[in-house]
Amino acid sequence: MDITAERIDDFFARYAGSLTAFDADAAAALWSTPGLVVDDIASIVAASREEMTAGVQASYPLYTQLGLASVDHELLDVTRVTARLAFAHVRFVFRDADGARLTDTTSHYLLRDEDGELRATVCIETDAAENLRALAAEKGVELPDA
């Protein structure tokens, strides 16, 4: 099955929906294992579905403190790498219970078609840490030391 922009958009809609529902199992199911998340400071590898679930779940207390109630996404760009790999640039918009924008983040994902299902293999975060720090400062939420 071709990796189309429509399939990728659907993938990120499901991913955003799992974050909105605080459903770490559903979010982790969208990842290949091992999965890798990289930013300017660290590289985090989740070697198993259980590690991925725990990693996603670990962000939920902070999201709750920051007032996150829903997540939207915007697919910014897609580069097809091979028949089974695509590189996607996506923006996630985090909203409060009234639908007001709290912050956004942009990331790059390497997606792979695994038996007809898209899975994230690598996520390169570009501004998530910075934007979440700014939102926490605005909300008076103390962040744990990194």
mmCIF file of N, CA and C in Angstrom:
data_model
loop_
_atom_site.group_PDB
_atom_site.id
_atom_site.type_symbol
_atom_site.label_atom_id
_atom_site.label_comp_id
_atom_site.label_asym_id
_atom_site.label_seq_id
_atom_site.Cartn_x
_atom_site.Cartn_y
_atom_site.Cartn_z
ATOM 1 N N MET A 1 0.847 -1.186 0.000
ATOM 2 C CA MET A 1 0.000 0.000 0.000
ATOM 3 C C MET A 1 0.888 1.244 0.000
ATOM 4 N N ASP A 2 0.571 2.194 -0.848
ATOM 5 C CA ASP A 2 1.361 3.418 -0.943
ATOM 6 C C ASP A 2 1.265 4.248 0.331
ATOM 7 N N ILE A 3 2.373 4.889 0.658
ATOM 8 C CA ILE A 3 2.366 5.849 1.767
ATOM 9 C C ILE A 3 1.957 7.190 1.173
ATOM 10 N N THR A 4 0.709 7.520 1.322
ATOM 11 C CA THR A 4 0.167 8.760 0.774
ATOM 12 C C THR A 4 0.060 9.812 1.882
ATOM 13 N N ALA A 5 -0.069 11.057 1.462
ATOM 14 C CA ALA A 5 -0.278 12.137 2.436
ATOM 15 C C ALA A 5 -1.560 11.899 3.226
ATOM 16 N N GLU A 6 -2.566 11.304 2.592
ATOM 17 C CA GLU A 6 -3.826 11.027 3.300
ATOM 18 C C GLU A 6 -3.614 10.003 4.411
ATOM 19 N N ARG A 7 -2.833 8.963 4.145
ATOM 20 C CA ARG A 7 -2.548 7.963 5.174
ATOM 21 C C ARG A 7 -1.744 8.575 6.309
ATOM 22 N N ILE A 8 -0.806 9.428 5.956
ATOM 23 C CA ILE A 8 0.012 10.069 6.980
ATOM 24 C C ILE A 8 -0.832 11.021 7.811
ATOM 25 N N ASP A 9 -1.698 11.787 7.171
ATOM 26 C CA ASP A 9 -2.590 12.689 7.896
ATOM 27 C C ASP A 9 -3.489 11.898 8.845
ATOM 28 N N ASP A 10 -4.011 10.755 8.381
ATOM 29 C CA ASP A 10 -4.831 9.894 9.237
ATOM 30 C C ASP A 10 -4.017 9.377 10.423
ATOM 31 N N PHE A 11 -2.770 8.993 10.178
ATOM 32 C CA PHE A 11 -1.890 8.529 11.252
ATOM 33 C C PHE A 11 -1.774 9.601 12.340
ATOM 34 N N PHE A 12 -1.485 10.839 11.935
ATOM 35 C CA PHE A 12 -1.311 11.901 12.922
ATOM 36 C C PHE A 12 -2.629 12.304 13.581
ATOM 37 N N ALA A 13 -3.743 12.149 12.888
ATOM 38 C CA ALA A 13 -5.046 12.383 13.516
ATOM 39 C C ALA A 13 -5.269 11.368 14.640
ATOM 40 N N ARG A 14 -4.918 10.111 14.381
ATOM 41 C CA ARG A 14 -5.052 9.080 15.421
ATOM 42 C C ARG A 14 -4.080 9.340 16.567
ATOM 43 N N TYR A 15 -2.861 9.772 16.223
ATOM 44 C CA TYR A 15 -1.875 10.062 17.258
ATOM 45 C C TYR A 15 -2.344 11.229 18.133
ATOM 46 N N ALA A 16 -2.799 12.310 17.510
ATOM 47 C CA ALA A 16 -3.321 13.451 18.266
ATOM 48 C C ALA A 16 -4.522 13.042 19.108
ATOM 49 N N GLY A 17 -5.382 12.181 18.557
ATOM 50 C CA GLY A 17 -6.539 11.691 19.311
ATOM 51 C C GLY A 17 -6.128 10.889 20.535
ATOM 52 N N SER A 18 -5.075 10.082 20.398
ATOM 53 C CA SER A 18 -4.607 9.297 21.549
ATOM 54 C C SER A 18 -4.038 10.215 22.630
ATOM 55 N N LEU A 19 -3.383 11.309 22.217
ATOM 56 C CA LEU A 19 -2.869 12.268 23.190
ATOM 57 C C LEU A 19 -4.017 13.021 23.863
ATOM 58 N N THR A 20 -5.028 13.396 23.088
ATOM 59 C CA THR A 20 -6.202 14.068 23.654
ATOM 60 C C THR A 20 -6.887 13.181 24.684
ATOM 61 N N ALA A 21 -6.968 11.884 24.414
ATOM 62 C CA ALA A 21 -7.631 10.931 25.307
ATOM 63 C C ALA A 21 -6.717 10.468 26.450
ATOM 64 N N PHE A 22 -5.469 10.958 26.461
ATOM 65 C CA PHE A 22 -4.483 10.487 27.439
ATOM 66 C C PHE A 22 -4.411 8.958 27.415
ATOM 67 N N ASP A 23 -4.421 8.398 26.226
ATOM 68 C CA ASP A 23 -4.391 6.948 26.032
ATOM 69 C C ASP A 23 -2.993 6.534 25.576
ATOM 70 N N ALA A 24 -2.136 6.280 26.552
ATOM 71 C CA ALA A 24 -0.737 5.945 26.265
ATOM 72 C C ALA A 24 -0.616 4.647 25.485
ATOM 73 N N ASP A 25 -1.489 3.683 25.744
ATOM 74 C CA ASP A 25 -1.447 2.414 25.004
ATOM 75 C C ASP A 25 -1.719 2.649 23.524
ATOM 76 N N ALA A 26 -2.715 3.467 23.220
ATOM 77 C CA ALA A 26 -3.040 3.757 21.820
ATOM 78 C C ALA A 26 -1.913 4.537 21.149
ATOM 79 N N ALA A 27 -1.321 5.496 21.863
ATOM 80 C CA ALA A 27 -0.207 6.257 21.306
ATOM 81 C C ALA A 27 0.980 5.334 21.041
ATOM 82 N N ALA A 28 1.315 4.482 21.997
ATOM 83 C CA ALA A 28 2.455 3.575 21.846
ATOM 84 C C ALA A 28 2.238 2.581 20.717
ATOM 85 N N ALA A 29 1.000 2.195 20.477
ATOM 86 C CA ALA A 29 0.696 1.243 19.401
ATOM 87 C C ALA A 29 1.002 1.819 18.023
ATOM 88 N N LEU A 30 1.125 3.138 17.935
ATOM 89 C CA LEU A 30 1.438 3.789 16.666
ATOM 90 C C LEU A 30 2.942 3.874 16.417
ATOM 91 N N TRP A 31 3.719 3.337 17.334
ATOM 92 C CA TRP A 31 5.175 3.358 17.229
ATOM 93 C C TRP A 31 5.715 1.975 16.901
ATOM 94 N N SER A 32 6.777 1.969 16.133
ATOM 95 C CA SER A 32 7.570 0.772 15.918
ATOM 96 C C SER A 32 8.480 0.615 17.129
ATOM 97 N N THR A 33 8.980 -0.579 17.343
ATOM 98 C CA THR A 33 9.972 -0.748 18.401
ATOM 99 C C THR A 33 11.220 -1.372 17.807
ATOM 100 N N PRO A 34 12.369 -0.860 18.169
ATOM 101 C CA PRO A 34 12.530 0.277 19.069
ATOM 102 C C PRO A 34 12.089 1.571 18.399
ATOM 103 N N GLY A 35 11.717 2.522 19.231
ATOM 104 C CA GLY A 35 11.363 3.858 18.767
ATOM 105 C C GLY A 35 12.367 4.848 19.336
ATOM 106 N N LEU A 36 12.649 5.884 18.582
ATOM 107 C CA LEU A 36 13.676 6.838 18.981
ATOM 108 C C LEU A 36 13.109 8.255 18.930
ATOM 109 N N VAL A 37 13.298 9.009 20.022
ATOM 110 C CA VAL A 37 12.929 10.419 20.073
ATOM 111 C C VAL A 37 14.209 11.203 20.336
ATOM 112 N N VAL A 38 14.465 12.192 19.474
ATOM 113 C CA VAL A 38 15.710 12.947 19.523
ATOM 114 C C VAL A 38 15.387 14.434 19.588
ATOM 115 N N ASP A 39 16.131 15.159 20.432
ATOM 116 C CA ASP A 39 16.076 16.615 20.393
ATOM 117 C C ASP A 39 17.491 17.153 20.549
ATOM 118 N N ASP A 40 17.628 18.441 20.768
ATOM 119 C CA ASP A 40 18.952 19.059 20.851
ATOM 120 C C ASP A 40 19.790 18.546 22.010
ATOM 121 N N ILE A 41 19.147 17.973 23.013
ATOM 122 C CA ILE A 41 19.846 17.602 24.243
ATOM 123 C C ILE A 41 19.998 16.094 24.421
ATOM 124 N N ALA A 42 19.012 15.332 24.008
ATOM 125 C CA ALA A 42 19.015 13.904 24.344
ATOM 126 C C ALA A 42 18.436 13.057 23.222
ATOM 127 N N SER A 43 18.728 11.780 23.315
ATOM 128 C CA SER A 43 18.119 10.759 22.465
ATOM 129 C C SER A 43 17.526 9.717 23.397
ATOM 130 N N ILE A 44 16.258 9.438 23.224
ATOM 131 C CA ILE A 44 15.568 8.478 24.079
ATOM 132 C C ILE A 44 15.111 7.313 23.218
ATOM 133 N N VAL A 45 15.491 6.116 23.620
ATOM 134 C CA VAL A 45 15.111 4.908 22.895
ATOM 135 C C VAL A 45 14.124 4.127 23.748
ATOM 136 N N ALA A 46 13.001 3.772 23.154
ATOM 137 C CA ALA A 46 12.047 2.868 23.794
ATOM 138 C C ALA A 46 12.181 1.531 23.066
ATOM 139 N N ALA A 47 12.744 0.548 23.747
ATOM 140 C CA ALA A 47 13.055 -0.734 23.119
ATOM 141 C C ALA A 47 11.842 -1.649 23.001
ATOM 142 N N SER A 48 10.800 -1.370 23.775
ATOM 143 C CA SER A 48 9.618 -2.238 23.761
ATOM 144 C C SER A 48 8.353 -1.386 23.790
ATOM 145 N N ARG A 49 7.229 -1.999 23.488
ATOM 146 C CA ARG A 49 5.943 -1.302 23.548
ATOM 147 C C ARG A 49 5.684 -0.802 24.976
ATOM 148 N N GLU A 50 6.075 -1.589 25.966
ATOM 149 C CA GLU A 50 5.874 -1.206 27.371
ATOM 150 C C GLU A 50 6.682 0.046 27.710
ATOM 151 N N GLU A 51 7.939 0.112 27.221
ATOM 152 C CA GLU A 51 8.753 1.302 27.461
ATOM 153 C C GLU A 51 8.158 2.523 26.755
ATOM 154 N N MET A 52 7.635 2.323 25.559
ATOM 155 C CA MET A 52 7.021 3.432 24.828
ATOM 156 C C MET A 52 5.784 3.924 25.577
ATOM 157 N N THR A 53 4.956 2.998 26.042
ATOM 158 C CA THR A 53 3.754 3.372 26.803
ATOM 159 C C THR A 53 4.140 4.163 28.047
ATOM 160 N N ALA A 54 5.137 3.680 28.774
ATOM 161 C CA ALA A 54 5.578 4.364 29.996
ATOM 162 C C ALA A 54 6.120 5.752 29.674
ATOM 163 N N GLY A 55 6.855 5.884 28.574
ATOM 164 C CA GLY A 55 7.391 7.185 28.183
ATOM 165 C C GLY A 55 6.304 8.179 27.847
ATOM 166 N N VAL A 56 5.302 7.740 27.092
ATOM 167 C CA VAL A 56 4.181 8.617 26.743
ATOM 168 C C VAL A 56 3.416 8.995 28.005
ATOM 169 N N GLN A 57 3.155 7.996 28.837
ATOM 170 C CA GLN A 57 2.385 8.218 30.059
ATOM 171 C C GLN A 57 3.085 9.194 31.008
ATOM 172 N N ALA A 58 4.407 9.197 30.988
ATOM 173 C CA ALA A 58 5.164 10.077 31.882
ATOM 174 C C ALA A 58 4.906 11.558 31.603
ATOM 175 N N SER A 59 4.485 11.890 30.390
ATOM 176 C CA SER A 59 4.227 13.298 30.055
ATOM 177 C C SER A 59 2.843 13.765 30.512
ATOM 178 N N TYR A 60 1.949 12.851 30.812
ATOM 179 C CA TYR A 60 0.569 13.228 31.119
ATOM 180 C C TYR A 60 0.400 14.099 32.357
ATOM 181 N N PRO A 61 1.099 13.850 33.465
ATOM 182 C CA PRO A 61 0.931 14.754 34.611
ATOM 183 C C PRO A 61 1.278 16.210 34.275
ATOM 184 N N LEU A 62 2.347 16.413 33.499
ATOM 185 C CA LEU A 62 2.704 17.775 33.110
ATOM 186 C C LEU A 62 1.634 18.362 32.195
ATOM 187 N N TYR A 63 1.178 17.599 31.226
ATOM 188 C CA TYR A 63 0.131 18.089 30.331
ATOM 189 C C TYR A 63 -1.114 18.487 31.112
ATOM 190 N N THR A 64 -1.460 17.715 32.121
ATOM 191 C CA THR A 64 -2.627 18.035 32.952
ATOM 192 C C THR A 64 -2.399 19.342 33.707
ATOM 193 N N GLN A 65 -1.212 19.500 34.292
ATOM 194 C CA GLN A 65 -0.892 20.738 35.014
ATOM 195 C C GLN A 65 -0.938 21.949 34.099
ATOM 196 N N LEU A 66 -0.565 21.765 32.850
ATOM 197 C CA LEU A 66 -0.543 22.871 31.892
ATOM 198 C C LEU A 66 -1.917 23.167 31.302
ATOM 199 N N GLY A 67 -2.911 22.337 31.618
ATOM 200 C CA GLY A 67 -4.276 22.577 31.154
ATOM 201 C C GLY A 67 -4.602 21.978 29.800
ATOM 202 N N LEU A 68 -3.779 21.058 29.321
ATOM 203 C CA LEU A 68 -4.033 20.424 28.033
ATOM 204 C C LEU A 68 -5.352 19.659 28.054
ATOM 205 N N ALA A 69 -6.204 19.955 27.086
ATOM 206 C CA ALA A 69 -7.473 19.226 26.966
ATOM 207 C C ALA A 69 -7.619 18.558 25.609
ATOM 208 N N SER A 70 -6.927 19.080 24.589
ATOM 209 C CA SER A 70 -7.003 18.446 23.270
ATOM 210 C C SER A 70 -5.762 18.792 22.456
ATOM 211 N N VAL A 71 -5.537 17.957 21.449
ATOM 212 C CA VAL A 71 -4.396 18.133 20.557
ATOM 213 C C VAL A 71 -4.896 18.057 19.127
ATOM 214 N N ASP A 72 -4.514 19.037 18.314
ATOM 215 C CA ASP A 72 -4.781 19.026 16.875
ATOM 216 C C ASP A 72 -3.446 18.871 16.166
ATOM 217 N N HIS A 73 -3.498 18.593 14.890
ATOM 218 C CA HIS A 73 -2.258 18.504 14.126
ATOM 219 C C HIS A 73 -2.435 19.154 12.760
ATOM 220 N N GLU A 74 -1.302 19.517 12.189
ATOM 221 C CA GLU A 74 -1.269 20.037 10.831
ATOM 222 C C GLU A 74 -0.078 19.389 10.143
ATOM 223 N N LEU A 75 -0.337 18.665 9.081
ATOM 224 C CA LEU A 75 0.727 18.041 8.308
ATOM 225 C C LEU A 75 1.350 19.124 7.432
ATOM 226 N N LEU A 76 2.625 19.422 7.667
ATOM 227 C CA LEU A 76 3.286 20.517 6.974
ATOM 228 C C LEU A 76 3.987 20.088 5.695
ATOM 229 N N ASP A 77 4.566 18.884 5.709
ATOM 230 C CA ASP A 77 5.301 18.421 4.541
ATOM 231 C C ASP A 77 5.520 16.920 4.638
ATOM 232 N N VAL A 78 5.622 16.280 3.485
ATOM 233 C CA VAL A 78 5.900 14.843 3.412
ATOM 234 C C VAL A 78 6.944 14.619 2.332
ATOM 235 N N THR A 79 7.952 13.824 2.670
ATOM 236 C CA THR A 79 8.939 13.382 1.695
ATOM 237 C C THR A 79 8.915 11.865 1.691
ATOM 238 N N ARG A 80 8.595 11.319 0.556
ATOM 239 C CA ARG A 80 8.614 9.862 0.439
ATOM 240 C C ARG A 80 10.065 9.438 0.263
ATOM 241 N N VAL A 81 10.555 8.564 1.135
ATOM 242 C CA VAL A 81 11.952 8.141 1.128
ATOM 243 C C VAL A 81 12.116 6.868 0.302
ATOM 244 N N THR A 82 11.256 5.886 0.575
ATOM 245 C CA THR A 82 11.216 4.630 -0.186
ATOM 246 C C THR A 82 9.745 4.243 -0.301
ATOM 247 N N ALA A 83 9.487 3.067 -0.830
ATOM 248 C CA ALA A 83 8.105 2.602 -0.937
ATOM 249 C C ALA A 83 7.467 2.402 0.437
ATOM 250 N N ARG A 84 8.289 2.159 1.466
ATOM 251 C CA ARG A 84 7.755 1.893 2.805
ATOM 252 C C ARG A 84 8.151 2.911 3.856
ATOM 253 N N LEU A 85 8.922 3.936 3.474
ATOM 254 C CA LEU A 85 9.367 4.952 4.423
ATOM 255 C C LEU A 85 8.982 6.350 3.938
ATOM 256 N N ALA A 86 8.540 7.178 4.880
ATOM 257 C CA ALA A 86 8.240 8.575 4.568
ATOM 258 C C ALA A 86 8.688 9.442 5.734
ATOM 259 N N PHE A 87 9.130 10.637 5.406
ATOM 260 C CA PHE A 87 9.559 11.609 6.396
ATOM 261 C C PHE A 87 8.488 12.695 6.431
ATOM 262 N N ALA A 88 7.896 12.906 7.605
ATOM 263 C CA ALA A 88 6.785 13.851 7.731
ATOM 264 C C ALA A 88 7.142 14.961 8.708
ATOM 265 N N HIS A 89 6.782 16.179 8.330
ATOM 266 C CA HIS A 89 6.948 17.354 9.182
ATOM 267 C C HIS A 89 5.540 17.720 9.654
ATOM 268 N N VAL A 90 5.354 17.768 10.963
ATOM 269 C CA VAL A 90 4.015 17.971 11.513
ATOM 270 C C VAL A 90 4.059 18.989 12.652
ATOM 271 N N ARG A 91 2.973 19.736 12.773
ATOM 272 C CA ARG A 91 2.794 20.657 13.897
ATOM 273 C C ARG A 91 1.636 20.120 14.739
ATOM 274 N N PHE A 92 1.877 20.023 16.034
ATOM 275 C CA PHE A 92 0.808 19.685 16.975
ATOM 276 C C PHE A 92 0.422 20.954 17.714
ATOM 277 N N VAL A 93 -0.874 21.196 17.844
ATOM 278 C CA VAL A 93 -1.383 22.354 18.572
ATOM 279 C C VAL A 93 -2.096 21.833 19.812
ATOM 280 N N PHE A 94 -1.653 22.326 20.961
ATOM 281 C CA PHE A 94 -2.220 21.922 22.243
ATOM 282 C C PHE A 94 -3.236 22.977 22.673
ATOM 283 N N ARG A 95 -4.434 22.512 23.038
ATOM 284 C CA ARG A 95 -5.540 23.419 23.386
ATOM 285 C C ARG A 95 -6.051 23.139 24.794
ATOM 286 N N ASP A 96 -6.647 24.174 25.396
ATOM 287 C CA ASP A 96 -7.250 24.003 26.719
ATOM 288 C C ASP A 96 -8.697 23.544 26.573
ATOM 289 N N ALA A 97 -9.399 23.436 27.688
ATOM 290 C CA ALA A 97 -10.772 22.919 27.688
ATOM 291 C C ALA A 97 -11.732 23.808 26.907
ATOM 292 N N ASP A 98 -11.401 25.083 26.733
ATOM 293 C CA ASP A 98 -12.242 25.994 25.954
ATOM 294 C C ASP A 98 -11.854 26.020 24.479
ATOM 295 N N GLY A 99 -10.851 25.246 24.121
ATOM 296 C CA GLY A 99 -10.391 25.211 22.733
ATOM 297 C C GLY A 99 -9.348 26.267 22.396
ATOM 298 N N ALA A 100 -8.949 27.041 23.397
ATOM 299 C CA ALA A 100 -7.939 28.071 23.159
ATOM 300 C C ALA A 100 -6.558 27.426 23.006
ATOM 301 N N ARG A 101 -5.773 27.970 22.113
ATOM 302 C CA ARG A 101 -4.426 27.463 21.870
ATOM 303 C C ARG A 101 -3.539 27.731 23.074
ATOM 304 N N LEU A 102 -2.904 26.677 23.594
ATOM 305 C CA LEU A 102 -1.930 26.824 24.676
ATOM 306 C C LEU A 102 -0.522 27.007 24.111
ATOM 307 N N THR A 103 -0.155 26.130 23.203
ATOM 308 C CA THR A 103 1.151 26.181 22.547
ATOM 309 C C THR A 103 1.118 25.227 21.367
ATOM 310 N N ASP A 104 2.211 25.206 20.629
ATOM 311 C CA ASP A 104 2.337 24.211 19.561
ATOM 312 C C ASP A 104 3.766 23.698 19.554
ATOM 313 N N THR A 105 3.967 22.600 18.854
ATOM 314 C CA THR A 105 5.300 22.045 18.657
ATOM 315 C C THR A 105 5.389 21.539 17.223
ATOM 316 N N THR A 106 6.585 21.611 16.663
ATOM 317 C CA THR A 106 6.787 21.027 15.346
ATOM 318 C C THR A 106 7.834 19.932 15.464
ATOM 319 N N SER A 107 7.607 18.861 14.734
ATOM 320 C CA SER A 107 8.477 17.701 14.798
ATOM 321 C C SER A 107 8.583 17.079 13.421
ATOM 322 N N HIS A 108 9.610 16.274 13.262
ATOM 323 C CA HIS A 108 9.816 15.495 12.047
ATOM 324 C C HIS A 108 9.737 14.019 12.448
ATOM 325 N N TYR A 109 8.974 13.253 11.710
ATOM 326 C CA TYR A 109 8.805 11.829 11.994
ATOM 327 C C TYR A 109 9.228 11.005 10.793
ATOM 328 N N LEU A 110 9.969 9.945 11.047
ATOM 329 C CA LEU A 110 10.217 8.935 10.033
ATOM 330 C C LEU A 110 9.182 7.849 10.267
ATOM 331 N N LEU A 111 8.316 7.660 9.275
ATOM 332 C CA LEU A 111 7.237 6.670 9.367
ATOM 333 C C LEU A 111 7.553 5.497 8.454
ATOM 334 N N ARG A 112 7.155 4.302 8.903
ATOM 335 C CA ARG A 112 7.360 3.103 8.102
ATOM 336 C C ARG A 112 6.041 2.355 7.984
ATOM 337 N N ASP A 113 5.774 1.849 6.796
ATOM 338 C CA ASP A 113 4.622 0.982 6.581
ATOM 339 C C ASP A 113 5.020 -0.418 7.044
ATOM 340 N N GLU A 114 4.359 -0.898 8.076
ATOM 341 C CA GLU A 114 4.614 -2.233 8.620
ATOM 342 C C GLU A 114 3.351 -3.061 8.439
ATOM 343 N N ASP A 115 3.356 -3.890 7.415
ATOM 344 C CA ASP A 115 2.207 -4.754 7.119
ATOM 345 C C ASP A 115 0.913 -3.965 6.970
ATOM 346 N N GLY A 116 0.992 -2.843 6.261
ATOM 347 C CA GLY A 116 -0.194 -2.046 5.974
ATOM 348 C C GLY A 116 -0.544 -1.019 7.031
ATOM 349 N N GLU A 117 0.204 -0.967 8.125
ATOM 350 C CA GLU A 117 -0.022 0.016 9.189
ATOM 351 C C GLU A 117 1.173 0.946 9.270
ATOM 352 N N LEU A 118 0.926 2.248 9.316
ATOM 353 C CA LEU A 118 2.024 3.187 9.513
ATOM 354 C C LEU A 118 2.426 3.192 10.979
ATOM 355 N N ARG A 119 3.739 3.247 11.199
ATOM 356 C CA ARG A 119 4.284 3.330 12.546
ATOM 357 C C ARG A 119 5.406 4.368 12.532
ATOM 358 N N ALA A 120 5.487 5.134 13.608
ATOM 359 C CA ALA A 120 6.603 6.061 13.788
ATOM 360 C C ALA A 120 7.825 5.256 14.213
ATOM 361 N N THR A 121 8.965 5.552 13.616
ATOM 362 C CA THR A 121 10.208 4.897 14.013
ATOM 363 C C THR A 121 11.135 5.880 14.715
ATOM 364 N N VAL A 122 11.139 7.135 14.230
ATOM 365 C CA VAL A 122 11.983 8.186 14.791
ATOM 366 C C VAL A 122 11.175 9.475 14.840
ATOM 367 N N CYS A 123 11.324 10.205 15.942
ATOM 368 C CA CYS A 123 10.757 11.547 16.056
ATOM 369 C C CYS A 123 11.899 12.498 16.386
ATOM 370 N N ILE A 124 12.031 13.540 15.583
ATOM 371 C CA ILE A 124 13.015 14.592 15.858
ATOM 372 C C ILE A 124 12.233 15.820 16.313
ATOM 373 N N GLU A 125 12.364 16.124 17.592
ATOM 374 C CA GLU A 125 11.680 17.281 18.172
ATOM 375 C C GLU A 125 12.484 18.536 17.859
ATOM 376 N N THR A 126 11.819 19.587 17.420
ATOM 377 C CA THR A 126 12.542 20.815 17.113
ATOM 378 C C THR A 126 12.348 21.892 18.172
ATOM 379 N N ASP A 127 11.150 21.999 18.736
ATOM 380 C CA ASP A 127 10.878 23.098 19.661
ATOM 381 C C ASP A 127 9.985 22.710 20.839
ATOM 382 N N ALA A 128 9.742 21.433 21.040
ATOM 383 C CA ALA A 128 8.814 21.002 22.091
ATOM 384 C C ALA A 128 9.285 21.433 23.473
ATOM 385 N N ALA A 129 10.537 21.169 23.799
ATOM 386 C CA ALA A 129 11.034 21.507 25.139
ATOM 387 C C ALA A 129 10.947 23.009 25.387
ATOM 388 N N GLU A 130 11.379 23.789 24.418
ATOM 389 C CA GLU A 130 11.350 25.253 24.543
ATOM 390 C C GLU A 130 9.917 25.765 24.702
ATOM 391 N N ASN A 131 9.016 25.279 23.878
ATOM 392 C CA ASN A 131 7.634 25.768 23.918
ATOM 393 C C ASN A 131 6.911 25.323 25.189
ATOM 394 N N LEU A 132 7.180 24.112 25.651
ATOM 395 C CA LEU A 132 6.555 23.657 26.904
ATOM 396 C C LEU A 132 7.125 24.412 28.100
ATOM 397 N N ARG A 133 8.427 24.729 28.068
ATOM 398 C CA ARG A 133 9.018 25.553 29.142
ATOM 399 C C ARG A 133 8.363 26.930 29.181
ATOM 400 N N ALA A 134 8.151 27.527 28.030
ATOM 401 C CA ALA A 134 7.522 28.856 27.970
ATOM 402 C C ALA A 134 6.087 28.798 28.500
ATOM 403 N N LEU A 135 5.346 27.758 28.122
ATOM 404 C CA LEU A 135 3.979 27.617 28.613
ATOM 405 C C LEU A 135 3.965 27.398 30.123
ATOM 406 N N ALA A 136 4.873 26.569 30.623
ATOM 407 C CA ALA A 136 4.946 26.324 32.067
ATOM 408 C C ALA A 136 5.249 27.618 32.811
ATOM 409 N N ALA A 137 6.169 28.428 32.305
ATOM 410 C CA ALA A 137 6.492 29.710 32.943
ATOM 411 C C ALA A 137 5.265 30.615 32.954
ATOM 412 N N GLU A 138 4.542 30.636 31.841
ATOM 413 C CA GLU A 138 3.331 31.457 31.738
ATOM 414 C C GLU A 138 2.262 31.003 32.726
ATOM 415 N N LYS A 139 2.164 29.697 32.941
ATOM 416 C CA LYS A 139 1.138 29.129 33.830
ATOM 417 C C LYS A 139 1.610 29.028 35.274
ATOM 418 N N GLY A 140 2.899 29.333 35.540
ATOM 419 C CA GLY A 140 3.425 29.207 36.896
ATOM 420 C C GLY A 140 3.619 27.764 37.327
ATOM 421 N N VAL A 141 3.875 26.896 36.378
ATOM 422 C CA VAL A 141 4.083 25.468 36.665
ATOM 423 C C VAL A 141 5.583 25.219 36.717
ATOM 424 N N GLU A 142 6.045 24.651 37.825
ATOM 425 C CA GLU A 142 7.456 24.332 37.950
ATOM 426 C C GLU A 142 7.754 23.012 37.250
ATOM 427 N N LEU A 143 8.732 23.067 36.369
ATOM 428 C CA LEU A 143 9.121 21.852 35.638
ATOM 429 C C LEU A 143 10.169 21.090 36.421
ATOM 430 N N PRO A 144 10.137 19.759 36.326
ATOM 431 C CA PRO A 144 11.190 18.975 36.982
ATOM 432 C C PRO A 144 12.520 19.222 36.290
ATOM 433 N N ASP A 145 13.602 19.057 37.013
ATOM 434 C CA ASP A 145 14.929 19.208 36.414
ATOM 435 C C ASP A 145 15.133 18.121 35.377
ATOM 436 N N ALA A 146 15.735 18.515 34.254
ATOM 437 C CA ALA A 146 15.977 17.557 33.174
ATOM 438 C C ALA A 146 17.189 16.707 33.458
#
